[in-house]
């Protein structure tokens, strides 16, 4: 299992580096806007006030006035706007290539002729994905930790740890979902497509639910709700949210192992 | 050493309603090279993938070294080496990286063995697999299957893409595996290949084993298909009378005879010499068809009736004899 883990990470070393650079650029650019926003706080506040509430909600902005604070800005951009979607994409990519990718490449036959169980392959591949996601999230944490004192962002350590752990768990949840779908179907395209559709649905339910009374309860079913429960960048880790993510991951992995062990491979 | 290397009992696999294999019975003893012969689509790969627990049987059972491939999958894989029929590999790895990866999954350091086998197959392990030719990929497949000296080697069309010289080296490797008391289960669609390396052969057709026979017996029979094109129409009956001839088919033009001959073709040549002969061709590539016809004939009491001779498998040959005579599979006598 350790061999599968290390080989998978090694296979992905280049793409992981690009992910790291991309996330750092996103964080850097977001923070770079902060000083100008801070200086023109009033103007921005009235700008956001004039925007429709629904639009802001979909983009993860619940209270426009918080946007002019560093926590509000970084949180809305990186930890509830673009960031989660991008990291969900990373997780889905890793998850769908874990089993389905290997199967479609035709290499699964050869791998399964070695003394490894199917369970070990699923868990080894998932552990590798966890490490890659961990590296990407850690680099995001790193760049914010460096910029924090330089730009006077006033982030707390617990806030930064909380936000990044939660973000990583969100990516892992989508990764586990795609892993299960791929392990069950063996088809990468189908897996990626369905996972992306599910992600988009979750994202919009979470964004629109606050505006529509009837579907407000559905928010709790989306990982994006638990990502911001309640704003970990400001408040640190929330145990309930962590439990929800870990539970969802465990459930997905169980389904992945169960279905993969019970089906024909490569037909 | 008492267990059979491979045993299947009524092994059956359906893909939905489509039949993969049906009722395959095999008993491969340890230390033998067993040929599994049949055309593409006959069910060879299906059988092999069932042995490795890649797919699960619809009915029947299989065992490898007395172990259940499903329940004792790890133990089976530890003791087996496998080259898949559709060989796909990690293209960004070098051959050596792939061998190291798999060796590490076996918890062993097999660098020496891998290099040894690769050298014999004339393979450079230090290039990326993506840049290899089909033949070189096949060599990597063979290297990873053989490097841990498995008790049972399961090879699905292992020589496809290999050039003749490397093939010979591969046959030598198989011979060595046999002399060390280990087992080789080799699928192929080439009878000459099976004749060269195997002790016994099972011929599969349409998902079923039609014949299991010692290769020595097959060789002794030396059955072949001979096609003679004459300058004019020829009466097939005198040929049917000959001892060595088991079956005669006339082509549409009545000037070409296709016959199954066992043993010496001397009397056939002499009989043919009474006519004007344009060409004589002896087919090698589709010999197992000949064998199948032959065995079918034995079943029905060695008939030489033209109307019953010839199976569906060689219908193409019959309808267009002139083309087969020029095809690359044929060798002039």
Coordinates of C-alpha atoms in Angstrom, one line a residue:
Chain A
X1 CA 0.0 0.0 0.0
X2 CA 2.9 2.3 0.8
X3 CA 4.4 1.5 -2.6
X4 CA 1.2 2.4 -4.4
X5 CA 1.0 5.6 -2.3
X6 CA 4.5 6.7 -3.0
X7 CA 4.4 5.8 -6.7
X8 CA 1.1 7.7 -7.2
X9 CA 2.5 10.8 -5.5
X10 CA 5.7 10.5 -7.6
X11 CA 3.6 10.2 -10.8
X12 CA 1.9 13.4 -9.9
X13 CA 4.8 15.4 -8.8
X14 CA 4.8 17.8 -11.7
X15 CA 1.1 18.5 -11.8
X16 CA 1.2 18.9 -8.0
X17 CA 3.9 21.6 -8.4
X18 CA 1.6 23.5 -10.8
X19 CA -1.3 23.2 -8.4
X20 CA 0.9 24.6 -5.6
X21 CA 2.1 27.5 -7.8
X22 CA -1.5 28.2 -8.9
X23 CA -2.9 28.3 -5.4
X24 CA -0.1 30.6 -4.2
X25 CA -0.7 32.9 -7.1
X26 CA -4.4 33.0 -6.3
X27 CA -3.7 33.8 -2.6
X28 CA -1.0 36.4 -3.6
X29 CA -3.3 38.2 -6.0
X30 CA -6.2 38.2 -3.6
X31 CA -4.1 39.6 -0.8
X32 CA -2.5 42.1 -3.2
X33 CA -5.9 43.7 -3.6
X34 CA -6.4 44.1 0.1
X35 CA -4.5 47.4 0.7
X36 CA -6.3 49.2 -2.0
X37 CA -9.7 47.9 -0.7
X38 CA -8.7 48.9 2.8
X39 CA -7.9 52.4 1.7
X40 CA -11.2 52.8 -0.1
X41 CA -13.3 50.9 2.3
X42 CA -16.3 53.2 2.1
X43 CA -16.5 53.2 -1.6
X44 CA -16.3 49.4 -1.8
X45 CA -18.9 49.0 0.9
X46 CA -21.4 51.1 -1.1
X47 CA -20.5 49.2 -4.2
X48 CA -21.2 45.8 -2.6
X49 CA -24.4 47.2 -1.0
X50 CA -25.7 48.0 -4.4
X51 CA -25.2 44.5 -5.7
X52 CA -28.1 42.0 -5.6
X53 CA -28.1 39.8 -2.5
X54 CA -28.5 36.6 -4.6
X55 CA -25.4 37.4 -6.7
X56 CA -23.3 37.9 -3.6
X57 CA -24.7 34.8 -1.9
X58 CA -23.8 32.6 -4.9
X59 CA -20.3 33.8 -4.6
X60 CA -20.2 33.0 -1.0
X61 CA -20.5 36.5 0.3
X62 CA -23.2 36.7 3.0
X63 CA -22.4 40.0 4.5
X64 CA -21.0 42.5 2.1
X65 CA -19.6 44.7 4.8
X66 CA -17.1 41.9 5.8
X67 CA -15.5 42.1 2.4
X68 CA -13.5 45.2 3.3
X69 CA -11.8 43.3 6.1
X70 CA -8.9 40.9 5.3
X71 CA -10.7 38.0 6.8
X72 CA -13.8 38.8 4.7
X73 CA -11.9 39.2 1.5
X74 CA -9.7 36.2 1.7
X75 CA -12.5 34.1 3.0
X76 CA -14.9 35.0 0.3
X77 CA -12.3 34.5 -2.5
X78 CA -10.2 31.6 -1.3
X79 CA -12.2 29.8 1.3
X80 CA -15.7 30.1 0.0
X81 CA -15.6 31.4 -3.6
X82 CA -13.1 30.2 -6.2
X83 CA -10.9 28.2 -3.8
X84 CA -13.3 25.4 -2.8
X85 CA -14.4 24.9 -6.4
X86 CA -10.8 24.7 -7.6
X87 CA -9.9 22.3 -4.8
X88 CA -13.0 20.2 -5.4
X89 CA -11.8 19.9 -9.0
X90 CA -8.4 18.8 -7.8
X91 CA -10.0 16.2 -5.6
X92 CA -12.3 15.0 -8.3
X93 CA -9.4 14.7 -10.7
X94 CA -7.4 12.7 -8.3
X95 CA -10.3 10.6 -7.3
X96 CA -11.5 9.7 -10.8
X97 CA -8.0 8.8 -11.9
X98 CA -7.4 6.6 -8.8
X99 CA -9.2 3.4 -10.0
X100 CA -11.1 4.5 -13.1
X101 CA -8.1 6.2 -14.6
X102 CA -5.9 3.2 -14.0
X103 CA -8.6 0.9 -15.4
X104 CA -9.1 2.9 -18.6
X105 CA -5.4 3.1 -19.2
X106 CA -5.5 -0.6 -19.1
X107 CA -2.8 -0.8 -16.4
X108 CA -5.0 -2.2 -13.7
X109 CA -4.7 -5.7 -15.1
X110 CA -1.0 -5.6 -14.5
X111 CA -1.2 -3.9 -11.1
X112 CA -3.7 -6.5 -9.9
X113 CA -1.4 -9.3 -11.0
X114 CA 0.9 -8.1 -8.2
X115 CA 0.4 -9.2 -4.6
X116 CA -1.9 -6.3 -3.6
X117 CA -5.5 -6.5 -2.7
X118 CA -8.1 -4.3 -4.4
X119 CA -8.7 -2.7 -1.0
X120 CA -5.1 -1.8 -0.7
X121 CA -5.1 -0.2 -4.1
X122 CA -8.2 2.0 -3.3
X123 CA -6.7 3.0 0.1
X124 CA -3.2 3.5 -1.3
X125 CA -4.5 5.7 -4.1
X126 CA -6.7 7.7 -1.7
X127 CA -3.8 8.2 0.7
X128 CA -1.7 9.5 -2.2
X129 CA -4.5 11.9 -3.1
X130 CA -4.7 13.0 0.5
X131 CA -1.0 13.8 0.5
X132 CA -1.2 15.8 -2.7
X133 CA -4.2 17.8 -1.5
X134 CA -2.4 18.3 1.8
X135 CA 0.7 19.7 0.0
X136 CA -1.5 22.1 -2.0
X137 CA -3.4 23.3 1.1
X138 CA -0.2 23.5 3.1
X139 CA 1.3 25.8 0.4
X140 CA -1.7 28.0 0.6
X141 CA -1.3 28.1 4.4
X142 CA 2.3 28.9 3.9
X143 CA 1.9 31.8 1.6
X144 CA -0.8 33.3 3.8
X145 CA 1.3 32.9 6.9
X146 CA 4.1 34.7 5.1
X147 CA 1.9 37.5 3.8
X148 CA 0.0 37.9 7.1
X149 CA 2.5 40.1 8.9
X150 CA 3.7 41.8 5.7
X151 CA 0.3 43.1 4.6
X152 CA -1.2 43.4 8.2
X153 CA -3.9 40.9 7.5
X154 CA -4.5 40.2 11.2
X155 CA -5.2 36.5 10.7
X156 CA -5.0 34.3 13.8
X157 CA -3.0 31.1 13.6
X158 CA -6.1 29.0 14.7
X159 CA -8.0 30.8 12.0
X160 CA -5.5 29.9 9.3
X161 CA -5.2 26.4 10.4
X162 CA -8.9 26.0 10.7
X163 CA -9.6 27.4 7.3
X164 CA -7.0 25.3 5.5
X165 CA -7.8 22.1 7.3
X166 CA -11.5 22.5 6.4
X167 CA -10.7 23.4 2.8
X168 CA -8.4 20.3 2.6
X169 CA -11.2 18.1 4.0
X170 CA -13.7 19.5 1.5
X171 CA -11.3 18.6 -1.4
X172 CA -10.8 15.1 0.2
X173 CA -14.5 14.6 0.4
X174 CA -15.0 15.2 -3.3
X175 CA -11.9 13.1 -3.9
X176 CA -13.5 10.2 -1.9
X177 CA -16.8 10.6 -3.8
X178 CA -15.0 10.4 -7.2
X179 CA -12.9 7.5 -6.0
X180 CA -16.1 5.6 -5.1
X181 CA -17.7 6.4 -8.4
X182 CA -14.6 5.4 -10.3
X183 CA -14.1 2.3 -8.3
X184 CA -17.7 1.3 -8.9
X185 CA -18.0 2.1 -12.6
X186 CA -14.4 1.9 -13.9
X187 CA -15.2 4.8 -16.2
X188 CA -13.2 8.0 -15.8
X189 CA -15.3 10.3 -18.0
X190 CA -18.5 9.3 -16.4
X191 CA -16.9 9.7 -12.9
X192 CA -15.5 13.2 -13.7
X193 CA -18.7 14.3 -15.3
X194 CA -21.1 13.2 -12.5
X195 CA -18.8 14.5 -9.8
X196 CA -18.5 17.9 -11.5
X197 CA -22.3 18.1 -11.8
X198 CA -22.8 17.1 -8.2
X199 CA -20.2 19.7 -7.1
X200 CA -22.0 22.4 -9.1
X201 CA -25.4 21.4 -7.7
X202 CA -24.0 21.5 -4.2
X203 CA -22.4 24.9 -4.8
X204 CA -25.6 26.5 -6.1
X205 CA -27.8 24.9 -3.4
X206 CA -25.5 26.3 -0.8
X207 CA -25.5 29.7 -2.4
X208 CA -29.2 30.0 -3.2
X209 CA -30.6 28.3 -0.1
X210 CA -30.4 31.3 2.1
X211 CA -32.7 33.2 -0.4
X212 CA -35.3 30.5 -0.7
X213 CA -37.0 29.5 2.6
X214 CA -38.1 26.1 1.2
X215 CA -34.7 24.7 0.4
X216 CA -32.8 26.2 3.4
X217 CA -32.6 22.8 5.1
X218 CA -30.8 21.4 2.0
X219 CA -27.8 23.5 2.7
X220 CA -26.8 21.2 5.4
X221 CA -26.5 18.4 2.8
X222 CA -23.8 20.3 0.9
X223 CA -20.1 20.2 1.8
X224 CA -19.9 23.9 1.0
X225 CA -22.2 24.6 4.0
X226 CA -19.9 22.8 6.4
X227 CA -16.9 24.5 4.8
X228 CA -18.2 27.8 6.2
X229 CA -19.6 26.5 9.4
X230 CA -18.9 28.9 10.9
X231 CA -16.2 30.8 9.0
X232 CA -13.2 28.9 10.2
X233 CA -10.8 31.7 9.1
X234 CA -12.3 33.9 11.7
X235 CA -13.3 31.2 14.3
X236 CA -10.9 28.3 13.8
X237 CA -11.8 24.6 13.4
X238 CA -15.3 23.5 14.0
X239 CA -15.5 19.9 15.4
X240 CA -19.0 19.3 13.9
X241 CA -17.8 20.3 10.4
X242 CA -14.7 18.1 10.7
X243 CA -16.9 15.2 11.8
X244 CA -19.3 15.7 8.9
X245 CA -16.4 15.7 6.4
X246 CA -14.7 12.6 8.0
X247 CA -18.0 10.8 8.1
X248 CA -18.7 11.5 4.4
X249 CA -15.1 10.4 3.4
X250 CA -15.4 7.2 5.4
X251 CA -18.8 6.4 3.8
X252 CA -17.4 7.0 0.3
X253 CA -14.3 4.9 0.9
X254 CA -16.4 2.1 2.2
X255 CA -18.6 2.2 -0.9
X256 CA -15.5 2.4 -3.1
X257 CA -13.9 -0.7 -1.5
X258 CA -17.2 -2.6 -1.3
X259 CA -18.1 -2.1 -5.0
X260 CA -14.6 -2.5 -6.3
X261 CA -14.1 -5.9 -4.6
X262 CA -17.3 -7.2 -6.1
X263 CA -17.0 -6.5 -9.8
X264 CA -15.2 -7.5 -12.9
X265 CA -12.3 -5.4 -13.8
X266 CA -11.5 -4.1 -17.3
X267 CA -14.5 -5.4 -19.2
Chain B
X1 CA 3.7 -30.4 -5.4
X2 CA 0.6 -32.6 -5.5
X3 CA -1.7 -29.8 -6.5
X4 CA -2.3 -29.1 -10.1
X5 CA -0.8 -25.8 -11.3
X6 CA -4.1 -24.8 -12.8
X7 CA -7.4 -26.5 -12.7
X8 CA -10.8 -25.3 -14.0
X9 CA -14.0 -27.2 -13.7
X10 CA -16.9 -26.2 -15.9
X11 CA -15.6 -22.6 -15.8
X12 CA -18.2 -20.4 -17.4
X13 CA -18.3 -16.6 -18.0
X14 CA -21.1 -14.6 -19.5
X15 CA -20.9 -10.9 -20.1
X16 CA -24.6 -10.1 -19.7
X17 CA -26.1 -12.4 -22.3
X18 CA -23.0 -12.6 -24.4
X19 CA -21.0 -15.8 -23.8
X20 CA -17.3 -15.4 -22.9
X21 CA -16.5 -19.1 -22.2
X22 CA -18.7 -22.0 -21.3
X23 CA -17.7 -25.1 -19.4
X24 CA -14.0 -25.0 -19.7
X25 CA -12.2 -27.9 -18.0
X26 CA -8.4 -27.7 -17.7
X27 CA -5.9 -29.6 -15.6
X28 CA -2.4 -28.3 -15.9
X29 CA 0.1 -30.2 -13.9
X30 CA 3.1 -28.6 -12.3
X31 CA 6.3 -28.5 -14.4
X32 CA 4.6 -28.6 -17.8
X33 CA 4.3 -26.0 -20.5
X34 CA 0.6 -25.9 -21.5
X35 CA -0.5 -24.3 -24.7
X36 CA -3.9 -22.7 -24.9
X37 CA -4.6 -22.3 -28.6
X38 CA -7.3 -20.6 -30.4
X39 CA -8.2 -17.6 -32.6
X40 CA -8.9 -14.2 -31.2
X41 CA -12.2 -14.0 -29.4
X42 CA -12.3 -17.7 -28.6
X43 CA -12.2 -17.0 -24.9
X44 CA -8.5 -17.4 -24.1
X45 CA -8.2 -14.0 -22.3
X46 CA -11.4 -14.5 -20.5
X47 CA -10.2 -17.8 -19.1
X48 CA -6.9 -16.3 -18.1
X49 CA -8.5 -13.2 -16.4
X50 CA -10.7 -15.6 -14.4
X51 CA -7.6 -17.4 -13.2
X52 CA -6.2 -14.0 -11.9
X53 CA -9.5 -12.9 -10.3
X54 CA -9.7 -9.9 -12.5
X55 CA -13.2 -11.1 -13.5
X56 CA -15.5 -13.5 -11.6
X57 CA -17.0 -16.7 -13.1
X58 CA -20.7 -17.0 -13.9
X59 CA -20.4 -20.7 -13.0
X60 CA -17.8 -23.3 -12.4
X61 CA -14.6 -22.9 -10.5
X62 CA -10.9 -22.3 -11.0
X63 CA -7.9 -23.0 -8.8
X64 CA -4.2 -22.0 -9.2
X65 CA -1.7 -24.1 -7.2
X66 CA -4.6 -25.5 -5.3
X67 CA -5.7 -22.0 -4.2
X68 CA -8.9 -20.2 -4.8
X69 CA -8.0 -17.0 -6.9
X70 CA -10.8 -15.1 -5.2
X71 CA -10.3 -16.0 -1.6
X72 CA -6.5 -16.4 -1.7
X73 CA -5.8 -13.7 -4.2
X74 CA -2.7 -12.4 -2.5
X75 CA -1.1 -15.8 -2.3
X76 CA -1.9 -16.6 -5.9
X77 CA -0.5 -13.4 -7.2
X78 CA 2.7 -13.8 -5.1
X79 CA 3.3 -17.1 -6.8
X80 CA 2.2 -16.2 -10.3
X81 CA 3.6 -14.1 -13.1
X82 CA 1.3 -12.6 -15.7
X83 CA 1.5 -10.9 -19.0
X84 CA -1.9 -9.6 -20.1
X85 CA -3.2 -9.9 -23.6
X86 CA -3.9 -6.2 -23.9
X87 CA -0.6 -5.0 -22.4
X88 CA -0.8 -1.4 -21.2
X89 CA 1.8 0.2 -19.0
X90 CA 2.8 3.3 -17.3
X91 CA 4.2 5.3 -20.2
X92 CA 6.0 7.9 -18.2
X93 CA 8.0 5.3 -16.4
X94 CA 11.1 3.6 -17.7
X95 CA 11.2 -0.1 -17.9
X96 CA 13.4 -0.3 -14.9
X97 CA 11.1 2.0 -12.8
X98 CA 8.1 -0.3 -13.7
X99 CA 10.0 -3.4 -12.7
X100 CA 11.1 -1.7 -9.4
X101 CA 7.5 -0.6 -8.7
X102 CA 6.3 -4.2 -9.1
X103 CA 9.2 -5.7 -7.3
X104 CA 8.5 -3.3 -4.4
X105 CA 4.9 -4.5 -4.4
X106 CA 6.3 -8.0 -4.0
X107 CA 8.5 -6.7 -1.2
X108 CA 11.6 -7.8 -3.0
X109 CA 14.7 -6.4 -4.7
X110 CA 14.6 -7.9 -8.2
X111 CA 16.9 -5.5 -10.0
X112 CA 19.4 -8.2 -10.9
X113 CA 16.8 -10.6 -12.2
X114 CA 15.1 -7.9 -14.2
X115 CA 18.3 -6.9 -15.9
X116 CA 19.2 -10.5 -16.6
X117 CA 16.0 -11.2 -18.4
X118 CA 15.9 -7.8 -20.2
X119 CA 19.4 -8.4 -21.5
X120 CA 18.4 -11.8 -22.9
X121 CA 15.4 -10.2 -24.6
X122 CA 17.7 -7.4 -25.9
X123 CA 15.7 -4.8 -24.0
X124 CA 17.1 -1.4 -22.8
X125 CA 15.3 -0.9 -19.4
X126 CA 16.4 2.7 -19.0
X127 CA 14.2 4.2 -21.6
X128 CA 10.6 5.5 -21.1
X129 CA 8.0 2.9 -21.9
X130 CA 6.1 5.5 -23.9
X131 CA 9.0 5.6 -26.3
X132 CA 9.1 1.8 -26.7
X133 CA 7.9 -0.1 -29.7
X134 CA 5.1 -2.6 -29.2
X135 CA 7.7 -5.4 -29.2
X136 CA 9.8 -3.6 -26.5
X137 CA 6.7 -3.1 -24.3
X138 CA 6.0 -6.8 -24.7
X139 CA 9.5 -7.4 -23.5
X140 CA 8.9 -5.3 -20.4
X141 CA 5.7 -7.3 -19.8
X142 CA 7.7 -10.5 -20.0
X143 CA 10.5 -9.2 -17.7
X144 CA 8.1 -8.1 -15.0
X145 CA 6.2 -11.4 -15.2
X146 CA 9.4 -13.6 -15.0
X147 CA 11.7 -11.6 -12.7
X148 CA 10.4 -13.1 -9.4
X149 CA 10.7 -16.6 -10.8
X150 CA 7.0 -17.4 -10.2
X151 CA 5.9 -21.0 -9.8
X152 CA 3.3 -20.5 -12.5
X153 CA 3.7 -18.2 -15.5
X154 CA 0.5 -17.2 -17.2
X155 CA 1.2 -15.6 -20.5
X156 CA -1.6 -14.2 -22.8
X157 CA -0.2 -14.0 -26.3
X158 CA 3.2 -13.2 -25.1
X159 CA 5.0 -13.1 -28.4
X160 CA 2.8 -10.7 -30.3
X161 CA 5.0 -7.9 -31.6
X162 CA 8.3 -9.8 -30.9
X163 CA 10.6 -10.3 -33.8
X164 CA 11.7 -13.9 -34.7
X165 CA 15.1 -13.8 -33.0
X166 CA 13.6 -12.5 -29.7
X167 CA 10.9 -15.1 -30.0
X168 CA 13.6 -17.8 -30.1
X169 CA 15.1 -16.4 -26.9
X170 CA 11.7 -16.3 -25.3
X171 CA 11.2 -19.9 -26.2
X172 CA 14.6 -20.7 -24.6
X173 CA 13.5 -18.9 -21.4
X174 CA 10.3 -20.9 -21.3
X175 CA 12.3 -24.1 -21.7
X176 CA 14.4 -23.0 -18.7
X177 CA 11.3 -22.4 -16.7
X178 CA 10.1 -25.9 -17.5
X179 CA 13.4 -27.5 -16.6
X180 CA 13.4 -25.8 -13.2
X181 CA 10.1 -27.5 -12.5
X182 CA 7.9 -24.5 -12.9
X183 CA 4.8 -24.2 -14.9
X184 CA 3.9 -22.1 -18.0
X185 CA 0.4 -21.5 -19.2
X186 CA 0.7 -19.9 -22.6
X187 CA -2.1 -18.7 -24.8
X188 CA -1.4 -18.3 -28.5
X189 CA -3.1 -18.3 -31.9
X190 CA -0.1 -19.8 -33.5
X191 CA 0.1 -23.6 -33.7
X192 CA 3.8 -23.6 -34.6
X193 CA 4.6 -21.6 -31.5
X194 CA 2.6 -24.0 -29.3
X195 CA 4.3 -26.9 -31.1
X196 CA 7.7 -25.4 -30.4
X197 CA 7.3 -24.8 -26.6
X198 CA 4.4 -26.7 -25.2
X199 CA 4.1 -30.2 -23.8
X200 CA 0.3 -30.3 -24.1
X201 CA -2.2 -28.1 -25.8
X202 CA -5.9 -27.3 -25.4
X203 CA -7.6 -25.9 -28.5
X204 CA -10.4 -23.5 -27.8
X205 CA -13.2 -22.5 -30.1
X206 CA -16.2 -20.3 -29.4
X207 CA -15.6 -20.4 -25.7
X208 CA -15.2 -24.2 -25.4
X209 CA -12.2 -26.5 -25.3
X210 CA -12.5 -28.7 -28.4
X211 CA -9.4 -30.8 -28.0
X212 CA -6.7 -31.4 -25.4
X213 CA -3.8 -33.3 -26.7
X214 CA -0.1 -34.0 -26.2
X215 CA 1.9 -31.9 -28.6
X216 CA 4.0 -34.9 -29.5
X217 CA 0.9 -36.6 -30.8
X218 CA 0.0 -33.6 -32.9
X219 CA 3.4 -33.5 -34.3
X220 CA 3.5 -37.1 -35.1
X221 CA 0.3 -36.7 -37.1
X222 CA 1.9 -33.9 -39.1
X223 CA -1.5 -32.9 -40.5
X224 CA -1.4 -30.0 -42.9
X225 CA -3.6 -28.4 -45.5
X226 CA -2.3 -28.6 -49.0
X227 CA -3.8 -26.5 -51.9
X228 CA -3.0 -27.5 -55.5
X229 CA -4.0 -25.3 -58.4
X230 CA -4.2 -27.2 -61.7
X231 CA -4.2 -26.0 -65.3
X232 CA -7.6 -27.5 -65.9
X233 CA -10.6 -29.1 -64.1
X234 CA -9.6 -32.1 -62.0
X235 CA -11.6 -35.0 -60.6
X236 CA -11.1 -35.0 -56.8
X237 CA -11.9 -38.7 -56.4
X238 CA -8.5 -40.2 -57.1
X239 CA -7.1 -37.9 -54.3
X240 CA -9.8 -39.0 -51.9
X241 CA -8.7 -42.6 -52.4
X242 CA -5.2 -41.9 -51.1
X243 CA -4.3 -43.0 -47.6
X244 CA -2.7 -39.8 -46.5
X245 CA -5.6 -37.7 -47.6
X246 CA -8.4 -37.1 -45.1
X247 CA -10.5 -34.6 -46.8
X248 CA -10.7 -33.0 -50.2
X249 CA -12.5 -29.8 -51.2
X250 CA -12.9 -28.5 -54.7
X251 CA -12.9 -24.8 -55.3
X252 CA -15.6 -23.3 -57.4
X253 CA -13.5 -23.4 -60.6
X254 CA -13.0 -27.2 -60.1
X255 CA -9.3 -26.6 -60.9
X256 CA -8.2 -26.1 -57.4
X257 CA -8.2 -28.8 -54.7
X258 CA -7.7 -28.1 -51.0
X259 CA -7.0 -31.3 -49.0
X260 CA -6.0 -32.2 -45.5
X261 CA -3.0 -34.5 -45.6
X262 CA -1.6 -36.5 -42.7
X263 CA 2.1 -37.6 -42.9
X264 CA 4.0 -37.7 -46.2
X265 CA 2.6 -35.8 -49.1
X266 CA 4.6 -38.0 -51.5
X267 CA 1.6 -39.8 -53.0
X268 CA -0.4 -36.6 -53.3
X269 CA 2.4 -35.1 -55.3
X270 CA 2.6 -38.1 -57.5
X271 CA -1.1 -38.1 -58.1
X272 CA -1.0 -34.4 -58.9
X273 CA 1.8 -34.9 -61.3
X274 CA -0.5 -36.7 -63.7
X275 CA -2.1 -33.3 -64.3
X276 CA -0.8 -29.9 -65.3
X277 CA 0.1 -28.2 -62.0
X278 CA 0.2 -24.4 -61.6
X279 CA 1.0 -24.1 -58.0
X280 CA 1.2 -26.0 -54.7
X281 CA 0.7 -24.3 -51.4
X282 CA 0.9 -25.7 -47.9
X283 CA -0.8 -23.6 -45.2
X284 CA 0.8 -23.2 -41.8
X285 CA -0.8 -20.3 -40.1
X286 CA -4.3 -21.8 -39.7
X287 CA -3.2 -25.3 -38.9
X288 CA -5.4 -25.6 -35.9
X289 CA -8.4 -25.4 -38.2
X290 CA -7.0 -28.4 -39.9
X291 CA -6.7 -30.2 -36.6
X292 CA -10.2 -29.3 -35.7
X293 CA -11.5 -30.6 -39.0
X294 CA -9.4 -33.7 -38.4
X295 CA -10.8 -34.3 -35.0
X296 CA -14.3 -33.6 -36.1
X297 CA -13.8 -36.2 -38.8
X298 CA -12.6 -38.7 -36.3
X299 CA -15.7 -38.2 -34.4
X300 CA -17.9 -38.9 -37.4
X301 CA -16.0 -42.0 -38.4
X302 CA -13.3 -40.6 -40.7
X303 CA -15.6 -39.6 -43.5
X304 CA -14.1 -38.1 -46.6
X305 CA -17.5 -37.0 -48.0
X306 CA -17.0 -33.6 -49.6
X307 CA -20.4 -32.4 -48.5
X308 CA -19.6 -32.7 -44.8
X309 CA -16.0 -31.7 -44.9
X310 CA -14.8 -28.3 -44.0
X311 CA -15.9 -26.3 -41.0
X312 CA -17.2 -22.7 -40.7
X313 CA -13.7 -21.6 -39.8
X314 CA -12.2 -22.2 -43.2
X315 CA -15.2 -21.0 -45.2
X316 CA -13.3 -18.0 -46.3
X317 CA -10.5 -20.1 -47.8
X318 CA -12.9 -22.2 -49.8
X319 CA -14.7 -19.3 -51.3
X320 CA -11.6 -17.6 -52.5
X321 CA -8.8 -20.1 -53.0
X322 CA -6.8 -18.0 -55.4
X323 CA -6.3 -15.3 -52.8
X324 CA -5.3 -17.5 -50.1
X325 CA -2.7 -19.1 -52.3
X326 CA -1.0 -15.7 -52.6
X327 CA -1.5 -14.7 -49.0
X328 CA 1.5 -14.2 -46.7
X329 CA 0.4 -17.0 -44.4
X330 CA 1.1 -19.5 -47.1
X331 CA 4.4 -21.1 -47.9
X332 CA 5.2 -22.8 -51.1
X333 CA 6.4 -26.4 -50.7

